[in-house]
Amino acid sequence: MADNHPLSDEEVYDLIHQALMLLSKKTVRTESAHSVLSAAVANLEVLQKALIIMTEGRDPLRSEREP
């Protein structure tokens, strides 16, 4: 039976990282598959960076000078 406990930020980061490693090493046969995998990798990278920013408590849309 799968462990279905609530995931920590670090566990989510690790899962995204595993997905990135899995998808980025695949060879595909068609341009469509390449486009979809490239988009998936790009989106996972954005999500991974967003998680880092959120766990560090920074708001990327707010400048350093704003209250």
Short mmCIF file of N, CA, C and O in Angstrom, two decimals:
data_model
loop_
_atom_site.label_atom_id
_atom_site.label_comp_id
_atom_site.label_asym_id
_atom_site.label_seq_id
_atom_site.Cartn_x
_atom_site.Cartn_y
_atom_site.Cartn_z
N MET A 1 0.85 -1.18 0.00
CA MET A 1 0.00 0.00 0.00
C MET A 1 0.89 1.24 0.00
O MET A 1 1.88 1.31 0.69
N ALA A 2 0.50 2.23 -0.78
CA ALA A 2 1.29 3.45 -0.91
C ALA A 2 1.18 4.30 0.35
O ALA A 2 0.14 4.36 1.00
N ASP A 3 2.29 4.93 0.69
CA ASP A 3 2.31 5.86 1.81
C ASP A 3 1.62 7.15 1.35
O ASP A 3 2.07 7.79 0.41
N ASN A 4 0.54 7.51 2.00
CA ASN A 4 -0.25 8.65 1.55
C ASN A 4 -0.23 9.78 2.57
O ASN A 4 -1.23 10.45 2.77
N HIS A 5 0.93 10.01 3.20
CA HIS A 5 1.04 11.09 4.18
C HIS A 5 1.15 12.44 3.48
O HIS A 5 1.59 12.51 2.33
N PRO A 6 0.77 13.51 4.16
CA PRO A 6 0.94 14.85 3.58
C PRO A 6 2.42 15.12 3.32
O PRO A 6 3.27 14.85 4.16
N LEU A 7 2.72 15.64 2.14
CA LEU A 7 4.11 15.87 1.74
C LEU A 7 4.62 17.21 2.25
O LEU A 7 3.91 18.22 2.23
N SER A 8 5.87 17.22 2.64
CA SER A 8 6.54 18.47 3.02
C SER A 8 6.98 19.20 1.76
O SER A 8 6.98 18.64 0.66
N ASP A 9 7.39 20.46 1.92
CA ASP A 9 7.92 21.21 0.78
C ASP A 9 9.12 20.50 0.17
O ASP A 9 9.25 20.44 -1.05
N GLU A 10 9.98 19.97 1.01
CA GLU A 10 11.17 19.28 0.52
C GLU A 10 10.79 18.02 -0.27
O GLU A 10 11.40 17.73 -1.31
N GLU A 11 9.81 17.30 0.20
CA GLU A 11 9.37 16.10 -0.53
C GLU A 11 8.77 16.46 -1.88
O GLU A 11 9.00 15.77 -2.88
N VAL A 12 8.00 17.54 -1.94
CA VAL A 12 7.44 18.00 -3.21
C VAL A 12 8.56 18.43 -4.15
O VAL A 12 8.56 18.07 -5.34
N TYR A 13 9.53 19.16 -3.62
CA TYR A 13 10.69 19.57 -4.42
C TYR A 13 11.39 18.34 -5.00
O TYR A 13 11.72 18.30 -6.18
N ASP A 14 11.59 17.33 -4.16
CA ASP A 14 12.26 16.11 -4.61
C ASP A 14 11.46 15.39 -5.70
O ASP A 14 12.04 14.88 -6.66
N LEU A 15 10.14 15.35 -5.57
CA LEU A 15 9.31 14.73 -6.59
C LEU A 15 9.40 15.47 -7.92
O LEU A 15 9.50 14.86 -8.98
N ILE A 16 9.37 16.80 -7.85
CA ILE A 16 9.50 17.59 -9.07
C ILE A 16 10.87 17.35 -9.70
O ILE A 16 10.99 17.19 -10.92
N HIS A 17 11.89 17.29 -8.86
CA HIS A 17 13.25 17.03 -9.36
C HIS A 17 13.32 15.66 -10.05
O HIS A 17 13.92 15.53 -11.12
N GLN A 18 12.73 14.66 -9.43
CA GLN A 18 12.72 13.32 -10.03
C GLN A 18 12.01 13.33 -11.39
O GLN A 18 12.49 12.71 -12.35
N ALA A 19 10.90 14.04 -11.46
CA ALA A 19 10.17 14.15 -12.73
C ALA A 19 11.02 14.84 -13.79
O ALA A 19 11.06 14.41 -14.95
N LEU A 20 11.71 15.90 -13.39
CA LEU A 20 12.59 16.61 -14.33
C LEU A 20 13.69 15.70 -14.85
O LEU A 20 13.97 15.68 -16.06
N MET A 21 14.31 14.95 -13.96
CA MET A 21 15.38 14.05 -14.37
C MET A 21 14.86 12.96 -15.30
O MET A 21 15.49 12.63 -16.30
N LEU A 22 13.70 12.43 -15.00
CA LEU A 22 13.10 11.39 -15.82
C LEU A 22 12.76 11.90 -17.21
O LEU A 22 13.10 11.29 -18.22
N LEU A 23 12.11 13.04 -17.28
CA LEU A 23 11.65 13.57 -18.56
C LEU A 23 12.77 14.17 -19.41
O LEU A 23 12.74 14.07 -20.63
N SER A 24 13.74 14.77 -18.77
CA SER A 24 14.79 15.45 -19.54
C SER A 24 15.75 14.47 -20.22
O SER A 24 16.45 14.85 -21.14
N LYS A 25 15.74 13.22 -19.82
CA LYS A 25 16.65 12.23 -20.41
C LYS A 25 15.99 11.37 -21.48
O LYS A 25 16.60 10.46 -22.00
N LYS A 26 14.76 11.66 -21.82
CA LYS A 26 14.03 10.85 -22.79
C LYS A 26 14.31 11.31 -24.22
O LYS A 26 14.45 12.48 -24.50
N THR A 27 14.41 10.32 -25.10
CA THR A 27 14.52 10.57 -26.53
C THR A 27 13.15 10.28 -27.13
O THR A 27 12.52 9.29 -26.79
N VAL A 28 12.70 11.16 -27.99
CA VAL A 28 11.37 11.01 -28.58
C VAL A 28 11.48 10.87 -30.09
O VAL A 28 12.49 11.24 -30.69
N ARG A 29 10.43 10.33 -30.70
CA ARG A 29 10.44 10.07 -32.14
C ARG A 29 9.85 11.20 -32.96
O ARG A 29 10.17 11.32 -34.15
N THR A 30 8.96 11.96 -32.37
CA THR A 30 8.25 12.97 -33.18
C THR A 30 8.48 14.38 -32.63
O THR A 30 8.81 14.57 -31.46
N GLU A 31 8.25 15.34 -33.48
CA GLU A 31 8.35 16.74 -33.09
C GLU A 31 7.28 17.08 -32.07
O GLU A 31 7.50 17.86 -31.15
N SER A 32 6.11 16.48 -32.22
CA SER A 32 5.03 16.74 -31.25
C SER A 32 5.42 16.27 -29.86
O SER A 32 5.23 16.99 -28.87
N ALA A 33 5.96 15.09 -29.76
CA ALA A 33 6.40 14.57 -28.47
C ALA A 33 7.51 15.43 -27.89
O ALA A 33 7.53 15.71 -26.68
N HIS A 34 8.42 15.87 -28.74
CA HIS A 34 9.51 16.75 -28.29
C HIS A 34 8.94 18.06 -27.73
O HIS A 34 9.36 18.53 -26.67
N SER A 35 7.97 18.63 -28.43
CA SER A 35 7.37 19.89 -27.99
C SER A 35 6.68 19.72 -26.64
O SER A 35 6.81 20.57 -25.75
N VAL A 36 5.95 18.63 -26.49
CA VAL A 36 5.21 18.41 -25.24
C VAL A 36 6.18 18.16 -24.08
O VAL A 36 6.02 18.74 -23.00
N LEU A 37 7.19 17.33 -24.29
CA LEU A 37 8.16 17.08 -23.22
C LEU A 37 8.95 18.33 -22.88
O LEU A 37 9.23 18.59 -21.71
N SER A 38 9.30 19.12 -23.87
CA SER A 38 10.03 20.37 -23.61
C SER A 38 9.18 21.31 -22.77
O SER A 38 9.68 21.96 -21.83
N ALA A 39 7.90 21.40 -23.10
CA ALA A 39 7.00 22.25 -22.33
C ALA A 39 6.84 21.73 -20.90
O ALA A 39 6.83 22.52 -19.94
N ALA A 40 6.74 20.43 -20.76
CA ALA A 40 6.60 19.84 -19.42
C ALA A 40 7.83 20.14 -18.57
O ALA A 40 7.72 20.54 -17.41
N VAL A 41 9.00 19.98 -19.14
CA VAL A 41 10.25 20.25 -18.42
C VAL A 41 10.32 21.73 -18.04
O VAL A 41 10.64 22.08 -16.90
N ALA A 42 10.00 22.61 -18.97
CA ALA A 42 10.04 24.05 -18.69
C ALA A 42 9.07 24.41 -17.57
O ALA A 42 9.41 25.19 -16.67
N ASN A 43 7.87 23.86 -17.61
CA ASN A 43 6.88 24.15 -16.57
C ASN A 43 7.30 23.58 -15.22
O ASN A 43 7.11 24.23 -14.18
N LEU A 44 7.86 22.40 -15.20
CA LEU A 44 8.34 21.83 -13.94
C LEU A 44 9.47 22.67 -13.35
O LEU A 44 9.54 22.85 -12.13
N GLU A 45 10.34 23.20 -14.21
CA GLU A 45 11.42 24.07 -13.72
C GLU A 45 10.84 25.33 -13.07
O GLU A 45 11.32 25.76 -12.02
N VAL A 46 9.83 25.91 -13.69
CA VAL A 46 9.18 27.09 -13.13
C VAL A 46 8.55 26.76 -11.78
O VAL A 46 8.69 27.50 -10.80
N LEU A 47 7.85 25.64 -11.71
CA LEU A 47 7.20 25.23 -10.46
C LEU A 47 8.23 24.96 -9.36
O LEU A 47 8.02 25.32 -8.20
N GLN A 48 9.33 24.36 -9.73
CA GLN A 48 10.39 24.07 -8.76
C GLN A 48 10.97 25.38 -8.21
O GLN A 48 11.15 25.52 -6.99
N LYS A 49 11.23 26.34 -9.08
CA LYS A 49 11.74 27.63 -8.64
C LYS A 49 10.72 28.37 -7.78
O LYS A 49 11.07 29.01 -6.79
N ALA A 50 9.44 28.27 -8.15
CA ALA A 50 8.38 28.92 -7.37
C ALA A 50 8.32 28.34 -5.97
O ALA A 50 8.15 29.08 -4.99
N LEU A 51 8.46 27.04 -5.86
CA LEU A 51 8.45 26.40 -4.55
C LEU A 51 9.61 26.89 -3.70
O LEU A 51 9.45 27.18 -2.51
N ILE A 52 10.78 27.02 -4.30
CA ILE A 52 11.94 27.54 -3.57
C ILE A 52 11.65 28.95 -3.06
O ILE A 52 11.90 29.27 -1.90
N ILE A 53 11.13 29.79 -3.92
CA ILE A 53 10.82 31.17 -3.55
C ILE A 53 9.80 31.20 -2.42
O ILE A 53 9.96 31.92 -1.44
N MET A 54 8.76 30.40 -2.53
CA MET A 54 7.72 30.39 -1.50
C MET A 54 8.23 29.87 -0.17
O MET A 54 7.88 30.39 0.88
N THR A 55 9.09 28.86 -0.20
CA THR A 55 9.60 28.33 1.06
C THR A 55 10.61 29.26 1.71
O THR A 55 10.80 29.22 2.92
N GLU A 56 11.23 30.12 0.91
CA GLU A 56 12.15 31.11 1.47
C GLU A 56 11.41 32.35 1.94
O GLU A 56 12.01 33.25 2.52
N GLY A 57 10.11 32.42 1.67
CA GLY A 57 9.29 33.53 2.15
C GLY A 57 9.41 34.81 1.36
O GLY A 57 9.03 35.86 1.83
N ARG A 58 9.92 34.73 0.16
CA ARG A 58 10.04 35.93 -0.67
C ARG A 58 8.90 35.98 -1.67
O ARG A 58 8.50 34.97 -2.21
N ASP A 59 8.42 37.18 -1.92
CA ASP A 59 7.41 37.39 -2.94
C ASP A 59 8.13 37.95 -4.16
O ASP A 59 8.61 39.08 -4.14
N PRO A 60 8.21 37.18 -5.26
CA PRO A 60 8.97 37.65 -6.44
C PRO A 60 8.34 38.85 -7.13
O PRO A 60 8.99 39.52 -7.91
N LEU A 61 7.06 39.16 -6.81
CA LEU A 61 6.40 40.30 -7.45
C LEU A 61 6.58 41.59 -6.66
O LEU A 61 6.19 42.64 -7.11
N ARG A 62 7.19 41.50 -5.51
CA ARG A 62 7.37 42.66 -4.64
C ARG A 62 8.84 43.07 -4.65
O ARG A 62 9.72 42.25 -4.51
N SER A 63 9.08 44.38 -4.82
CA SER A 63 10.47 44.84 -4.82
C SER A 63 10.98 44.91 -3.39
O SER A 63 10.23 44.87 -2.43
N GLU A 64 12.29 45.02 -3.25
CA GLU A 64 12.92 45.08 -1.93
C GLU A 64 12.47 46.32 -1.16
O GLU A 64 12.47 46.33 0.05
N ARG A 65 12.08 47.39 -1.85
CA ARG A 65 11.73 48.64 -1.20
C ARG A 65 10.28 48.69 -0.74
O ARG A 65 9.91 49.53 0.06
N GLU A 66 9.43 47.82 -1.28
CA GLU A 66 8.03 47.84 -0.88
C GLU A 66 7.86 47.28 0.52
O GLU A 66 8.56 46.36 0.91
N PRO A 67 6.91 47.84 1.27
CA PRO A 67 6.65 47.32 2.63
C PRO A 67 6.00 45.96 2.61
O PRO A 67 5.41 45.54 1.71
#
